[in-house]
Short mmCIF file of C-alpha atoms and ligand atoms in Angstrom, two decimals:
data_model
loop_
_atom_site.label_atom_id
_atom_site.label_comp_id
_atom_site.label_asym_id
_atom_site.label_seq_id
_atom_site.Cartn_x
_atom_site.Cartn_y
_atom_site.Cartn_z
CA UNK A 1 -15.00 205.20 98.98
CA UNK A 2 -12.84 202.25 98.07
CA UNK A 3 -10.48 202.67 95.17
CA UNK A 4 -10.99 200.49 91.84
CA UNK A 5 -8.13 198.23 93.05
CA UNK A 6 -9.65 197.57 96.39
CA UNK A 7 -13.14 196.26 94.67
CA UNK A 8 -11.19 194.08 92.85
CA UNK A 9 -9.47 192.30 95.80
CA UNK A 10 -7.66 189.49 93.06
CA UNK A 11 -5.53 191.82 91.08
CA UNK A 12 -2.12 193.48 92.01
CA UNK A 13 -1.02 190.03 93.51
CA UNK A 14 -2.37 191.18 97.25
CA UNK A 15 -4.62 189.59 99.40
CA UNK A 16 -8.13 189.83 99.60
CA UNK A 17 -7.68 191.09 102.74
CA UNK A 18 -5.72 194.09 102.02
CA UNK A 19 -6.67 197.44 103.60
CA UNK A 20 -7.72 200.43 101.99
CA UNK A 21 -7.97 203.16 104.56
CA UNK A 22 -6.52 206.73 102.96
CA UNK A 23 -5.99 205.33 99.79
CA UNK A 24 -2.58 203.12 100.92
CA UNK A 25 -2.87 199.36 100.80
CA UNK A 26 -1.92 197.63 103.85
CA UNK A 27 -1.47 194.00 104.50
CA UNK A 28 -3.46 193.19 107.56
CA UNK A 29 -3.37 190.40 109.83
CA UNK A 30 -5.35 187.39 108.14
CA UNK A 31 -6.62 186.24 111.55
CA UNK A 32 -8.11 189.58 112.36
CA UNK A 33 -11.78 190.52 110.94
CA UNK A 34 -11.82 193.17 108.34
CA UNK A 35 -12.30 196.66 108.87
CA UNK A 36 -15.85 197.11 109.49
CA UNK A 37 -15.78 200.17 106.63
CA UNK A 38 -15.26 197.81 103.79
CA UNK A 39 -17.90 197.50 101.75
CA UNK A 40 -20.16 194.39 102.45
CA UNK A 41 -18.54 192.21 99.31
CA UNK A 42 -15.23 192.61 100.53
CA UNK A 43 -16.45 191.33 104.22
CA UNK A 44 -17.31 188.01 102.75
CA UNK A 45 -14.75 185.39 104.14
CA UNK A 46 -13.62 188.08 106.66
CA UNK A 47 -14.18 185.43 109.55
CA UNK A 48 -11.13 183.58 110.74
CA UNK A 49 -11.71 180.18 109.20
CA UNK A 50 -12.48 181.52 105.30
CA UNK A 51 -9.12 184.21 106.07
CA UNK A 52 -7.01 181.26 107.23
CA UNK A 53 -8.17 179.38 103.75
CA UNK A 54 -7.54 182.25 101.64
CA UNK A 55 -3.97 182.42 103.60
CA UNK A 56 -3.31 178.92 102.45
CA UNK A 57 -3.87 179.78 98.64
CA UNK A 58 -1.15 180.38 96.60
CA UNK A 59 -1.55 183.84 94.02
CA UNK A 60 -2.31 181.93 91.43
CA UNK A 61 -5.35 179.92 93.34
CA UNK A 62 -6.40 183.69 94.52
CA UNK A 63 -6.44 184.75 90.83
CA UNK A 64 -8.73 181.71 90.00
CA UNK A 65 -10.80 181.85 92.59
CA UNK A 66 -11.99 185.44 91.42
CA UNK A 67 -15.12 184.24 89.56
CA UNK A 68 -16.45 182.54 92.37
CA UNK A 69 -15.87 185.73 94.44
CA UNK A 70 -15.13 183.72 97.71
CA UNK A 71 -17.79 181.54 97.94
CA UNK A 72 -15.45 178.33 98.02
CA UNK A 73 -17.39 176.79 95.12
CA UNK A 74 -14.86 175.51 92.64
CA UNK A 75 -11.94 174.78 95.15
CA UNK A 76 -11.62 171.16 95.04
CA UNK A 77 -11.40 171.31 91.25
CA UNK A 78 -9.08 173.87 91.54
CA UNK A 79 -7.10 171.58 94.14
CA UNK A 80 -7.20 168.77 91.54
CA UNK A 81 -5.37 171.29 88.99
CA UNK A 82 -3.01 172.52 91.26
CA UNK A 83 -1.92 169.78 93.26
CA UNK A 84 -0.66 167.81 90.41
CA UNK A 85 1.64 169.97 88.66
CA UNK A 86 3.64 170.26 92.12
CA UNK A 87 3.41 166.53 92.96
CA UNK A 88 5.11 165.89 89.62
CA UNK A 89 7.89 168.37 89.88
CA UNK A 90 8.48 167.13 93.53
CA UNK A 91 8.61 163.46 92.05
CA UNK A 92 10.73 164.45 89.17
CA UNK A 93 13.52 166.84 91.08
CA UNK A 94 13.17 163.80 93.61
CA UNK A 95 14.29 161.11 90.87
CA UNK A 96 16.71 163.46 89.37
CA UNK A 97 18.47 163.77 92.78
CA UNK A 98 18.53 160.04 93.34
CA UNK A 99 19.82 159.15 89.65
CA UNK A 100 22.95 161.83 90.30
CA UNK A 101 23.68 160.43 93.82
CA UNK A 102 23.60 156.88 92.49
CA UNK A 103 25.54 158.36 89.22
CA UNK A 104 28.25 159.60 91.52
CA UNK A 105 28.40 156.69 93.90
CA UNK A 106 28.60 154.02 91.05
CA UNK A 107 31.34 155.91 89.13
CA UNK A 108 34.00 154.16 90.49
CA UNK A 109 36.07 153.85 87.31
CA UNK A 110 35.85 157.33 86.39
CA UNK A 111 39.58 157.97 86.73
CA UNK A 112 42.98 156.13 87.40
CA UNK A 113 42.68 156.99 91.43
CA UNK A 114 39.07 156.26 91.91
CA UNK A 115 38.28 153.13 94.38
CA UNK A 116 38.08 150.72 91.14
CA UNK A 117 40.30 152.85 88.94
CA UNK A 118 42.51 149.24 88.45
CA UNK A 119 39.29 148.29 86.21
CA UNK A 120 39.17 151.20 84.10
CA UNK A 121 41.23 149.44 80.84
CA UNK A 122 38.88 146.85 80.83
CA UNK A 123 35.95 149.25 81.25
CA UNK A 124 37.41 151.36 78.00
CA UNK A 125 37.48 148.28 76.32
CA UNK A 126 34.14 147.49 76.59
CA UNK A 127 33.19 151.14 75.61
CA UNK A 128 35.27 150.79 72.32
CA UNK A 129 33.10 147.49 71.84
CA UNK A 130 29.74 149.72 71.83
CA UNK A 131 31.82 152.48 69.87
CA UNK A 132 30.17 153.69 66.73
CA UNK A 133 32.96 153.40 64.56
CA UNK A 134 33.92 149.64 65.31
CA UNK A 135 30.38 149.08 64.58
CA UNK A 136 30.02 151.07 61.06
CA UNK A 137 33.51 149.46 59.80
CA UNK A 138 32.66 146.06 60.62
CA UNK A 139 29.30 146.31 59.13
CA UNK A 140 30.47 147.70 56.04
CA UNK A 141 33.52 145.08 55.87
CA UNK A 142 30.68 142.25 56.02
CA UNK A 143 28.49 143.68 53.51
CA UNK A 144 31.51 144.12 51.25
CA UNK A 145 32.49 140.68 52.04
CA UNK A 146 29.07 138.65 52.02
CA UNK A 147 28.60 137.01 48.83
CA UNK A 148 24.63 135.68 49.53
CA UNK A 149 21.89 138.11 49.10
CA UNK A 150 20.27 137.17 52.37
CA UNK A 151 23.70 138.23 53.87
CA UNK A 152 23.77 141.46 52.11
CA UNK A 153 20.49 142.31 52.95
CA UNK A 154 20.59 142.15 56.93
CA UNK A 155 24.43 143.92 56.76
CA UNK A 156 22.75 146.53 54.91
CA UNK A 157 19.84 147.14 57.29
CA UNK A 158 22.03 147.13 60.38
CA UNK A 159 24.17 149.64 58.50
CA UNK A 160 21.13 151.78 58.00
CA UNK A 161 20.02 151.14 61.51
CA UNK A 162 23.52 152.38 62.75
CA UNK A 163 23.46 155.85 60.90
CA UNK A 164 19.74 156.08 62.07
CA UNK A 165 20.76 155.45 65.47
CA UNK A 166 23.52 158.11 64.78
CA UNK A 167 21.22 160.70 63.64
CA UNK A 168 18.53 159.97 66.50
CA UNK A 169 20.87 160.59 69.31
CA UNK A 170 22.45 163.60 67.75
CA UNK A 171 18.86 165.12 67.56
CA UNK A 172 18.22 164.22 71.24
CA UNK A 173 21.53 165.22 72.88
CA UNK A 174 21.03 168.59 70.94
CA UNK A 175 17.69 169.12 72.55
CA UNK A 176 18.19 168.00 75.69
CA UNK A 177 21.49 169.23 76.21
CA UNK A 178 22.11 167.46 79.21
CA UNK A 179 25.91 168.14 80.60
CA UNK A 180 27.97 164.85 81.23
CA UNK A 181 28.88 163.89 85.15
CA UNK A 182 30.89 166.17 86.80
CA UNK A 183 33.64 163.39 87.93
CA UNK A 184 33.75 162.51 84.22
CA UNK A 185 37.02 162.74 82.48
CA UNK A 186 36.51 163.45 78.42
CA UNK A 187 39.05 161.27 77.21
CA UNK A 188 36.94 159.62 74.43
CA UNK A 189 38.33 158.71 70.85
CA UNK A 190 36.47 159.63 68.11
CA UNK A 191 33.17 162.22 69.34
CA UNK A 192 30.95 164.67 67.68
CA UNK A 193 30.74 168.18 69.33
CA UNK A 194 27.43 166.68 70.15
CA UNK A 195 29.00 164.08 72.27
CA UNK A 196 29.56 166.28 75.36
CA UNK A 197 25.92 166.11 76.16
CA UNK A 198 25.02 162.77 77.74
CA UNK A 199 21.31 162.21 77.32
CA UNK A 200 21.09 159.53 76.10
CA UNK A 201 23.91 157.28 76.11
CA UNK A 202 24.63 156.81 72.31
CA UNK A 203 26.67 153.44 73.64
CA UNK A 204 23.21 152.53 75.36
CA UNK A 205 20.82 153.10 72.17
CA UNK A 206 23.79 151.45 69.99
CA UNK A 207 24.02 148.06 72.60
CA UNK A 208 20.28 147.68 72.64
CA UNK A 209 19.40 147.99 69.11
CA UNK A 210 22.34 145.96 67.87
CA UNK A 211 21.84 143.56 70.59
CA UNK A 212 18.05 142.85 69.54
CA UNK A 213 19.62 142.89 65.58
CA UNK A 214 21.76 140.10 66.33
CA UNK A 215 19.26 138.19 68.45
CA UNK A 216 16.75 138.46 65.40
CA UNK A 217 18.89 137.93 62.53
CA UNK A 218 22.39 136.40 63.46
CA UNK A 219 22.78 134.84 66.48
CA UNK A 220 20.84 131.70 67.25
CA UNK A 221 22.93 129.57 69.71
CA UNK A 222 21.39 130.22 73.03
CA UNK A 223 25.10 130.42 74.74
CA UNK A 224 26.05 132.91 72.53
CA UNK A 225 22.74 134.43 72.73
CA UNK A 226 23.27 135.01 76.24
CA UNK A 227 26.66 136.43 75.63
CA UNK A 228 24.91 138.91 73.60
CA UNK A 229 22.41 140.19 76.42
CA UNK A 230 25.55 139.85 78.98
CA UNK A 231 27.53 142.63 76.39
CA UNK A 232 24.53 145.03 75.91
CA UNK A 233 24.36 144.93 79.94
CA UNK A 234 28.14 145.61 80.44
CA UNK A 235 28.07 148.23 78.03
CA UNK A 236 25.35 150.22 79.58
CA UNK A 237 27.12 149.68 83.26
CA UNK A 238 30.09 150.41 82.14
CA UNK A 239 28.85 154.03 80.85
CA UNK A 240 27.54 154.84 84.40
CA UNK A 241 31.24 153.15 86.06
CA UNK A 242 33.59 155.05 83.83
CA UNK A 243 31.38 158.08 85.27
CA UNK A 244 30.59 158.95 81.35
CA UNK A 245 26.66 159.14 82.21
CA UNK A 246 23.97 159.06 84.73
CA UNK A 247 22.03 156.11 85.46
CA UNK A 248 18.71 157.73 83.61
CA UNK A 249 20.90 158.50 80.11
CA UNK A 250 21.50 154.48 79.99
CA UNK A 251 18.01 153.53 80.88
CA UNK A 252 16.83 155.69 78.56
CA UNK A 253 19.29 154.73 75.86
CA UNK A 254 18.29 151.49 76.65
CA UNK A 255 14.83 152.11 75.56
CA UNK A 256 15.39 154.27 73.02
CA UNK A 257 17.55 151.65 71.02
CA UNK A 258 14.83 148.95 72.06
CA UNK A 259 12.28 151.41 69.78
CA UNK A 260 15.23 152.08 67.14
CA UNK A 261 15.26 148.07 66.36
CA UNK A 262 11.20 148.27 66.22
CA UNK A 263 11.86 151.17 63.32
CA UNK A 264 14.51 149.04 61.62
CA UNK A 265 12.18 146.66 61.28
CA UNK A 266 9.15 148.98 60.21
CA UNK A 267 12.07 150.73 57.22
CA UNK A 268 13.21 147.33 56.51
CA UNK A 269 14.93 147.56 53.18
CA UNK A 270 14.30 144.27 50.83
CA UNK A 271 16.16 143.21 47.78
CA UNK A 272 13.18 144.48 45.81
CA UNK A 273 13.11 148.12 47.53
CA UNK A 274 16.82 148.40 47.25
CA UNK A 275 16.66 147.54 43.33
CA UNK A 276 13.55 149.92 42.68
CA UNK A 277 15.48 152.81 44.61
CA UNK A 278 18.55 151.90 42.75
CA UNK A 279 16.81 152.07 39.65
CA UNK A 280 15.26 155.58 40.24
CA UNK A 281 18.50 156.72 41.23
CA UNK A 282 20.19 155.26 38.18
C1 LIG B 1 32.28 158.97 65.79
C2 LIG B 1 30.60 158.10 65.87
C3 LIG B 1 31.08 157.44 64.64
C4 LIG B 1 30.25 157.80 66.59
C5 LIG B 1 30.52 158.63 67.97
C6 LIG B 1 30.50 157.33 68.83
C7 LIG B 1 30.22 158.00 70.29
C8 LIG B 1 31.40 158.10 70.94
C9 LIG B 1 29.09 157.86 71.22
C10 LIG B 1 28.76 158.74 72.37
O1 LIG B 1 28.49 157.72 73.30
P1 LIG B 1 27.82 158.17 74.92
O2 LIG B 1 26.90 158.83 74.68
O3 LIG B 1 27.30 156.86 75.21
O4 LIG B 1 28.95 158.57 75.47
#
């Protein structure tokens, strides 16, 4: 008499073609027919074709097929469910491999001895142009110096946007915790502890957000507008050339900064809102 385990060939991580003679389970060849002494329900699918089909199934799928007791019904649906996650996993790991390879290849200013090491000082200058401190200090200074209500409104919203950017980037970096590329030298000035992580690039978010802000509110002349776009692109590119970031950190940073600008527009502080807020505080 078969043991309870052999009645349910699905459990125990074993194959439906487990032999159970004298109480022991042995893996049997999947291409050989099952032992004649097996009960009829175990002999289902004992022909070589079905056995091969089962052999190609993963343990998870075998688990899932217990309800159809080897009838084969429901397989196409299960195939759809199982193929997708593995396809996504393969696609993601391929993307990651390409990202790491591209980032390493492009990190040509990562140190002075790198192939483009002589350009490193220029890249570091571009880095400073996208750093949070000059942007916060510059905006606060313009806010203080501005004598028109419109100017103050614009500068205040830019200042709030810069703070929002710092908070959001900190949160995402702390959650994702992706390490910076191995070839990066951590010699950036004024960093927070969360800046040991690289995803997303804070410089890229700031460049995209401030770039959009400048284009929408401050820079109208066409040649200057081109320079703003060029500057934002160079800030992003310099992150990879300096070896600070992987390409995907910068791409995501650009996207995040772009969306952050939409957020600034949505939460725009008008003088009336500001007066209301200040009135509530007083
Ligand atoms: C200290 C302040 C106000 C901001 C820190 C700015 C900073 C160093 C961000 C890191 O940027 P990446 O993520 O692009 O390396």
